[in-house]
Coordinates of C-alpha atoms and ligand atoms in Angstrom, one line a residue:
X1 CA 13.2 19.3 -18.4
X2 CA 14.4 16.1 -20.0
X3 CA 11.9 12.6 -20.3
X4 CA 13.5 11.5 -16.8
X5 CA 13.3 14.9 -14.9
X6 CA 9.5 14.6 -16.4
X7 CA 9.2 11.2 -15.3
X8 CA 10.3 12.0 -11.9
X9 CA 7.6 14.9 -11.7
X10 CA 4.4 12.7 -13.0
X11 CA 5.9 10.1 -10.2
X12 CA 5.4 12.9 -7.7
X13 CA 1.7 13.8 -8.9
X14 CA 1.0 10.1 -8.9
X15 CA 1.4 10.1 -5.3
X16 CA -1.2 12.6 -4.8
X17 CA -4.1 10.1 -5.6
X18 CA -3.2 8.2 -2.4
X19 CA -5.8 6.8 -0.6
X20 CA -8.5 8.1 -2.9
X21 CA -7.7 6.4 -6.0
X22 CA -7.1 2.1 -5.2
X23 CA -7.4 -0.7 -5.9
X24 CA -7.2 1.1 -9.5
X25 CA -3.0 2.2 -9.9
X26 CA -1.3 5.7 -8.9
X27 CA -0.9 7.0 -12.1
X28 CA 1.0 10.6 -12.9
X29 CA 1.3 12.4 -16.3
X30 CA 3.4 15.1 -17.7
X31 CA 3.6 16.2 -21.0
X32 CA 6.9 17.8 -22.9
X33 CA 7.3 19.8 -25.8
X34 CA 10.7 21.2 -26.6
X35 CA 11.9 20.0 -22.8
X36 CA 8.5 22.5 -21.6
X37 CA 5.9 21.4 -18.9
X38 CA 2.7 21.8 -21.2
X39 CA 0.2 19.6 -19.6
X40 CA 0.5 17.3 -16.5
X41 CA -2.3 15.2 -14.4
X42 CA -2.5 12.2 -11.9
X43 CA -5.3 9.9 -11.2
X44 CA -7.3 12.1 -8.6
X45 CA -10.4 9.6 -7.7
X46 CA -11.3 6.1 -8.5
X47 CA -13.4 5.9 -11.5
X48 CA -12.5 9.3 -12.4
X49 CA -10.0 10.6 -15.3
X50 CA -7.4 8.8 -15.9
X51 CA -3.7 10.5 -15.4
X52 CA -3.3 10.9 -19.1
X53 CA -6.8 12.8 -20.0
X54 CA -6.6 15.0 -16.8
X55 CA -2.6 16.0 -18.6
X56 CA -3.6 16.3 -21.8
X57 CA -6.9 18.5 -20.8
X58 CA -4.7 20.8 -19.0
X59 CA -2.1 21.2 -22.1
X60 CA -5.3 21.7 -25.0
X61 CA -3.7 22.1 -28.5
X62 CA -0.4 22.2 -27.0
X63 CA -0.5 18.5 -27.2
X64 CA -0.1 18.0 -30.5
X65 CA 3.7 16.9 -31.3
X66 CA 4.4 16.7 -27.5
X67 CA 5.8 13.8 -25.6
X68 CA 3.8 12.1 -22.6
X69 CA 5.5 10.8 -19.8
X70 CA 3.2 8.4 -18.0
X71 CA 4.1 6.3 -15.3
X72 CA 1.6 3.1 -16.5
X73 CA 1.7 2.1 -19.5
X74 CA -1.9 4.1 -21.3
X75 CA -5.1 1.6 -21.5
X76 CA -6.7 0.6 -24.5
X77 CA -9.8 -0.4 -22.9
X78 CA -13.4 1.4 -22.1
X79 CA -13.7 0.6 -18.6
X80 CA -15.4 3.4 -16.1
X81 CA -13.2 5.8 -18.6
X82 CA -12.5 6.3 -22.1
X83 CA -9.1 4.6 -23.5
X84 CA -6.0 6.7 -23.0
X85 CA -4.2 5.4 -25.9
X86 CA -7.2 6.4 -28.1
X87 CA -7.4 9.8 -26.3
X88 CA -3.4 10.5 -27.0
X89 CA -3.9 9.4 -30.5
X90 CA -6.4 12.1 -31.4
X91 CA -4.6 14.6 -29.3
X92 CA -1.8 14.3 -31.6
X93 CA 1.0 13.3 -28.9
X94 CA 4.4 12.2 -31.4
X95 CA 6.0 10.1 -28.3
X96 CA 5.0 8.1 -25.2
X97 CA 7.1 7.5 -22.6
X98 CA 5.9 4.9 -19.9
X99 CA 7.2 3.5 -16.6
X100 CA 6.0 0.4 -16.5
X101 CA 3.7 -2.1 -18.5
X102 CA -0.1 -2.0 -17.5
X103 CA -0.4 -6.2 -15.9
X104 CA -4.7 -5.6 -16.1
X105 CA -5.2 -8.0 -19.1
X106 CA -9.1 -5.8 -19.2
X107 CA -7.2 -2.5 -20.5
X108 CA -3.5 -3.4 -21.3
X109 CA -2.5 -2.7 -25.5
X110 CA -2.1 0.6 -25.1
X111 CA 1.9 0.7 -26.1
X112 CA 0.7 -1.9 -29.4
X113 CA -2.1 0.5 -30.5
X114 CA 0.0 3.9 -29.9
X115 CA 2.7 1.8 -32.0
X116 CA 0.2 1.0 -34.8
X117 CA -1.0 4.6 -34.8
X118 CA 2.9 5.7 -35.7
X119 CA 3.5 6.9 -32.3
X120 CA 7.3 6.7 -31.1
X121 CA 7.0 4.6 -27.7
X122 CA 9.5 3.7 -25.4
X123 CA 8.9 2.2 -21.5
X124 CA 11.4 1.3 -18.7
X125 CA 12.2 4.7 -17.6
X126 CA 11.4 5.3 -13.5
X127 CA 10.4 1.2 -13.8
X128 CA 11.5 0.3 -10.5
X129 CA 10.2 3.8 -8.5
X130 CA 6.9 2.9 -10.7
X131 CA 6.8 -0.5 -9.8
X132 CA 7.4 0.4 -5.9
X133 CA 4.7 2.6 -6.0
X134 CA 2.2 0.5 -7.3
X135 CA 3.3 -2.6 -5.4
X136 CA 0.0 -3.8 -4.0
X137 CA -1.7 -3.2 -7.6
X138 CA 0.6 -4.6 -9.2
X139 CA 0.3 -7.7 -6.4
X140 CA -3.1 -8.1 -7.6
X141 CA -2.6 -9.6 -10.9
X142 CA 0.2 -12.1 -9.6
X143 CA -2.8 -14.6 -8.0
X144 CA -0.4 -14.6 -4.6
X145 CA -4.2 -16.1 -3.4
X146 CA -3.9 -13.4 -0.3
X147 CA -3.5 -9.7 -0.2
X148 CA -0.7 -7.2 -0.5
X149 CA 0.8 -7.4 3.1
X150 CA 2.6 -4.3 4.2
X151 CA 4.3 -4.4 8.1
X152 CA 4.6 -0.9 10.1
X153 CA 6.7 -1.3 12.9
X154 CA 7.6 1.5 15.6
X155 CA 10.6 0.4 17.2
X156 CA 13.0 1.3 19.5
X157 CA 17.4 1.5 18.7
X158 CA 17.2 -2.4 20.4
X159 CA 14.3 -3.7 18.1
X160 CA 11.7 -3.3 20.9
X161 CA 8.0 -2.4 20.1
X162 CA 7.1 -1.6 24.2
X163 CA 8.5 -1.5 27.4
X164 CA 8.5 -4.1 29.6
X165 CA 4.9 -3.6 30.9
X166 CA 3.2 -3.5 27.3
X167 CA 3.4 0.3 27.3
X168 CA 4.3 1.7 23.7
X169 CA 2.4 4.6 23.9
X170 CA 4.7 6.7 22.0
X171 CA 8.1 5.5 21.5
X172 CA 8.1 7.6 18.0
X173 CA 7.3 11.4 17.7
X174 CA 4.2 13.1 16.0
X175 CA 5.9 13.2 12.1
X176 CA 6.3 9.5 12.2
X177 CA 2.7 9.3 13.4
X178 CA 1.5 11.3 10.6
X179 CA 3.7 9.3 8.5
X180 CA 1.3 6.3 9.6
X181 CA -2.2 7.7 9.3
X182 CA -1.2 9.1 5.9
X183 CA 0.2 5.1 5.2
X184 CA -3.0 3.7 6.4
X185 CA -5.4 6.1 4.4
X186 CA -4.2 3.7 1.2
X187 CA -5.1 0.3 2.3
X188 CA -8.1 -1.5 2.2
X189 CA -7.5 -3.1 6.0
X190 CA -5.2 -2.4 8.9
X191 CA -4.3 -5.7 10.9
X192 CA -3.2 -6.3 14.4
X193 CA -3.1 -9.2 16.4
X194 CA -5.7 -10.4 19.6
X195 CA -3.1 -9.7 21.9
X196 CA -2.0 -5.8 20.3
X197 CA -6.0 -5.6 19.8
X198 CA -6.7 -6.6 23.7
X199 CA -3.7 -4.4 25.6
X200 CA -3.7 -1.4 23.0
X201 CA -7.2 -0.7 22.5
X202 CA -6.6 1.2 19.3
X203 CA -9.2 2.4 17.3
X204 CA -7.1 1.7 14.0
X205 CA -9.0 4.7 12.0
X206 CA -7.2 7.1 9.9
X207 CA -6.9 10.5 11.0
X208 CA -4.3 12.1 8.8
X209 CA -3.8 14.9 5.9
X210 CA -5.5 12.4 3.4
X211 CA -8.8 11.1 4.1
X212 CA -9.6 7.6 2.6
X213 CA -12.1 7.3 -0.3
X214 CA -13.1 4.0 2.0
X215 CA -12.5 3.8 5.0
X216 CA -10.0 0.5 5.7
X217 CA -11.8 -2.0 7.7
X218 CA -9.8 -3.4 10.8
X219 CA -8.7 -6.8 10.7
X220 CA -8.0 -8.4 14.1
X221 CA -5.8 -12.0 13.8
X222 CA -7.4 -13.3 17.6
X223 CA -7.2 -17.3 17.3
X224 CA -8.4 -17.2 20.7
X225 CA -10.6 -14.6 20.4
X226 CA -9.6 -11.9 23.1
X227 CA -11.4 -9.0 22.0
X228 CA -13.5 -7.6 24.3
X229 CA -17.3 -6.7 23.1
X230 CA -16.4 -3.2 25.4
X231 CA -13.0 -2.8 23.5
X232 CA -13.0 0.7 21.3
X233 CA -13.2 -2.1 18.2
X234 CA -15.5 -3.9 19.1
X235 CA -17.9 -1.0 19.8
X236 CA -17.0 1.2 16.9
X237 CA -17.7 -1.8 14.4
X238 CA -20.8 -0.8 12.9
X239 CA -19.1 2.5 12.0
X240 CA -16.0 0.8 10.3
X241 CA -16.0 -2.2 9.2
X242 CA -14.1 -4.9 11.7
X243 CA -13.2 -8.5 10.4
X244 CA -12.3 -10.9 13.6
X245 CA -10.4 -14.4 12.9
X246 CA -10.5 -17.0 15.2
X247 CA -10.4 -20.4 15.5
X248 CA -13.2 -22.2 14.5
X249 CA -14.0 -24.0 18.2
X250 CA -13.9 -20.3 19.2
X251 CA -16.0 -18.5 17.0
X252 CA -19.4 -20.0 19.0
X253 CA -18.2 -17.4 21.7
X254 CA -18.3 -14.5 19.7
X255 CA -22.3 -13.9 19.9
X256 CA -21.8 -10.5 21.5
X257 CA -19.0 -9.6 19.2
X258 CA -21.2 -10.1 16.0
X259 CA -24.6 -8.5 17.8
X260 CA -22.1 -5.6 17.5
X261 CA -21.7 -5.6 13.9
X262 CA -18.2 -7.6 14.1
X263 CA -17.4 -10.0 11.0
X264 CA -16.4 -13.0 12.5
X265 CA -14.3 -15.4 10.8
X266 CA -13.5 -18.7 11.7
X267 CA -9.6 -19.5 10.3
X268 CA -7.3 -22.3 11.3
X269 CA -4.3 -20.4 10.6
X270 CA -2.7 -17.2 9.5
X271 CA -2.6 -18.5 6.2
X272 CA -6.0 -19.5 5.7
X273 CA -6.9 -16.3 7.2
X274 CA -5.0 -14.6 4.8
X275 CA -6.9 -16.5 1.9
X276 CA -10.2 -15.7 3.4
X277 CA -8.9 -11.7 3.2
X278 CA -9.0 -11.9 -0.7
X279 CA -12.4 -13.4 -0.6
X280 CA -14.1 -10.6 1.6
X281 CA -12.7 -8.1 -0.9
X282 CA -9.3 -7.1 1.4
X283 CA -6.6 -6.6 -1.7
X284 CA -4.0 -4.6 0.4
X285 CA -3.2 -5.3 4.2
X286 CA -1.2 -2.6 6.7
X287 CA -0.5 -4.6 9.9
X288 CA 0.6 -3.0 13.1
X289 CA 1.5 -5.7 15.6
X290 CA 2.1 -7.0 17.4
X291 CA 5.6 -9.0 17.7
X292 CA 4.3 -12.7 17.1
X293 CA 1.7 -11.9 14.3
X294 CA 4.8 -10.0 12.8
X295 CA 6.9 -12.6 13.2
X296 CA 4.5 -15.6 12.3
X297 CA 3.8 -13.5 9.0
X298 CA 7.7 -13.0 8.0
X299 CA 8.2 -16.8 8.5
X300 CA 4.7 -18.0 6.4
X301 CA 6.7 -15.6 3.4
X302 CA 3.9 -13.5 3.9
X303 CA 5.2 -10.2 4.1
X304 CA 5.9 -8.0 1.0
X305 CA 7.0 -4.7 2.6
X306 CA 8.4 -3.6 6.0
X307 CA 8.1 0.2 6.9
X308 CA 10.4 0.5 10.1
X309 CA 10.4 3.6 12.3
X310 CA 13.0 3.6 14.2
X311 CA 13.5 6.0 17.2
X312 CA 16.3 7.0 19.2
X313 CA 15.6 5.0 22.4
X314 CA 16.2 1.8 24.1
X315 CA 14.3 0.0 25.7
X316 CA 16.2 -3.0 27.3
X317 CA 15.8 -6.6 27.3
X318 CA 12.8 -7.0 28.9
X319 CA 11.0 -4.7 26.4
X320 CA 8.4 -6.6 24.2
X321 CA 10.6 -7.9 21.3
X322 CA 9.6 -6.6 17.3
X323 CA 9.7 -9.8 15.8
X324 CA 8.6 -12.2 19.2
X325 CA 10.0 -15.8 18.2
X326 CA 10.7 -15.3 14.7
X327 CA 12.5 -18.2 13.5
X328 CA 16.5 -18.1 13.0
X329 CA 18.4 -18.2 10.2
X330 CA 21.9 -19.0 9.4
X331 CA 24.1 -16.0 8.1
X332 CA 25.2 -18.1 5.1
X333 CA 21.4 -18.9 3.8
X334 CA 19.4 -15.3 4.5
X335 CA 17.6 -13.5 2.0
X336 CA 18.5 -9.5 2.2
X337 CA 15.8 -7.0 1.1
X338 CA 16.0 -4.3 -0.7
X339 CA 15.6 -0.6 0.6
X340 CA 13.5 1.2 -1.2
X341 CA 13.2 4.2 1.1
X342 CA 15.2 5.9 3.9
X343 CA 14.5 9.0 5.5
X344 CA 14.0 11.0 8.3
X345 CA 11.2 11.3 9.9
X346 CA 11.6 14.5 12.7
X347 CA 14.1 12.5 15.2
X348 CA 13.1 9.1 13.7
X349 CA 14.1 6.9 10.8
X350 CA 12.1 5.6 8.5
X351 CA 13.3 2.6 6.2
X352 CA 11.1 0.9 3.7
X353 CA 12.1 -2.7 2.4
X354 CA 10.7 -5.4 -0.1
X355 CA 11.1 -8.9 0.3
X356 CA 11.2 -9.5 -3.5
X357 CA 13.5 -6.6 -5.4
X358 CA 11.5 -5.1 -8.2
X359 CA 12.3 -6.2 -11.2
X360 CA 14.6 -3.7 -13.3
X361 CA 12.2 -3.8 -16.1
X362 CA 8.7 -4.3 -17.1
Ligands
LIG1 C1 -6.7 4.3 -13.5 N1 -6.1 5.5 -13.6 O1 -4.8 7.1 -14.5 C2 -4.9 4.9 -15.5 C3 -5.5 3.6 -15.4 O2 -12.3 1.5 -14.9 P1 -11.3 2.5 -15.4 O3 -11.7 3.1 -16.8 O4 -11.0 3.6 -14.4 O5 -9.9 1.7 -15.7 C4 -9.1 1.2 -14.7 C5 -7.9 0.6 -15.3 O6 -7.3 1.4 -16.3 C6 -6.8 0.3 -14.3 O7 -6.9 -1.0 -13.7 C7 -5.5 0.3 -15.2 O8 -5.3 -1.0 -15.8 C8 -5.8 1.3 -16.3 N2 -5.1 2.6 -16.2 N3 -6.4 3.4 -14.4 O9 -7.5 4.0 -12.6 C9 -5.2 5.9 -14.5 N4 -4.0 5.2 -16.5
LIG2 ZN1 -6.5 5.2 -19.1

């Protein structure tokens, strides 16, 4: 196995701390010797080892004069765990191989202390995978002054979210549904708008493969605050935590709503809603719907990454529209975003896009 092949494989193990290990970073570790597998780990829990110490207690002695192939740069700080850099010092690693740089100024100087130490390091390889992986930690230390906002979308061929009477119940098929429970089980909030909240009645809980370390709270954008103190939300409230905007003429009305538990917010906009997130400890966002909160997040710029399931059915004109009065753009002037995921997902399609490329080195 060569230093990509190995960077590709601690990639894959990073992806097994999902949903158990944010707001701290996916991180995956494998370490070579002579192009051999002799230790790998991932970050399995938040506060618990870090990718590096979980590889090298897997490889013991056979450390020593191996590569590591980390997909963050190692830390150099004592946070709730020792420093990596220090730990692959004293393992006797000759080389370290990292994706991409570590942006938390608390335990970043892990490549300048390896260096000092005489270790061979090198980063960049698997930067833009890396960097897509850890997009909403990595969102963290850019002071956006709102969260990481993802958008899941289940759409029909024609762009079309329900049919003509609201009904959407299910346009895709059970793999792209597990697709979204395991999605969910990594953010801190799922969002939805009144109207989604009101007609759908979803109980926006994860009930997947991977079962969140916290729970994310539900987030409902409902200006003119619609929800119903009998709606599954509502009434589930006290068991998972359920943030309501509104406006703040409306938020008077919401006595019932808070008796239940409900966080209620008062917001003049999306945007300052979106502030207010950060500051009641939301980092990451998944919204589901519906067409106008879409929409009215793509035009504020305030959408970072669109997961689109797309399934093989049309639903006419007077289906309810994905994107509900988004605002037009001229051909000459769009921005294109970049895939950074297609497949299948049983008979539907999955793409993933960001609105900002990553950047082709860190
Ligand atoms: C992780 N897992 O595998 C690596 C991390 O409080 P601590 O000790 O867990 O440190 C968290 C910070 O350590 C995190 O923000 C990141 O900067 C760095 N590296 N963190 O949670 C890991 N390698
Ligand atoms: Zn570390």
């Amino acid at each position: 196995m060569d230093e990509a092949q190995a960077m590709d494989r601690a990639l894959g193990l990073a992806w097994r701390g999902w949903g158990r290990v944010h707001p701290n970073p996916l991180v995956g570790a494998v370490l070579l010797r002579d192009g051999r597998v002799v230790g790998e780990g991932f970050h399995a829990e938040f506060g618990g080892p870090h990718a590096e110490a979980a590889a090298l207690s897997t490889a013991g002695e056979a450390a020593r004069g191996a590569t590591a192939v980390v997909t963050l740069e190692p830390c150099a700080h004592v946070g709730k765990q020792p420093p990596c850099a220090d730990a692959l010092i004293a393992a006797g690693v000759r080389r370290v191989v990292y994706a991409i740089a570590d942006p938390n100024p608390l335990a970043s100087g892990g490549a300048d202390r390896l260096r000092a130490s005489g270790i061979d390091v090198e980063h960049g390889v698997g930067a833009e995978r890396a960097e897509m992986q850890n997009a909403a930690f990595l969102h963290r230390f850019r002071g956006a002054g709102r969260p990481y906002v993802a958008l899941k979308l289940a759409t029909s061929i024609d762009a079309r979210i329900a049919d003509s009477e609201g009904r959407s119940r299910w346009i895709s098929g059970p793999e792209a549904r597990d697709y979204v429970h395991w999605l969910r089980a990594g953010f801190d909030a799922i969002g939805v708008g009144g109207r989604t909240a009101a007609v759908d009645d979803a109980s926006l809980t994860v009930r997947g493969a991977v079962e969140p370390r916290v729970a994310p709270a539900r987030v409902i954008f409902d200006r003119s605050l619609q929800l119903s103190p009998t709606s599954v939300l509502a009434r589930t409230a006290r068991d998972h935590r359920t943030i309501v905007f509104a406006s703040p003429d409306r938020v008077q009305l919401g006595k019932a709503l808070t008796a239940l538990g409900v966080e209620l917010e008062p917001a003049e906009d999306l945007a300052a809603a979106l502030g207010a997130l950060e500051h009641l400890g939301i980092g990451s966002l998944l919204v589901e719907g519906g067409g106008r909160l879409a929409a009215a997040l793509l035009d504020a710029g305030a959408v970072d990454r669109l997961h689109w399931i797309q399934s093989p059915l049309l639903l006419g004109e007077t289906g309810i529209p994905a994107f509900a009065g988004l605002a037009s753009t001229p051909l000459a002037s769009v921005e294109r975003w970049t895939v950074v995921e297609r497949r299948a997902l049983g008979a539907d399609s999955l793409l993933v896009l960001d609105r900002e490329p990553c950047s082709p080195e860190s």
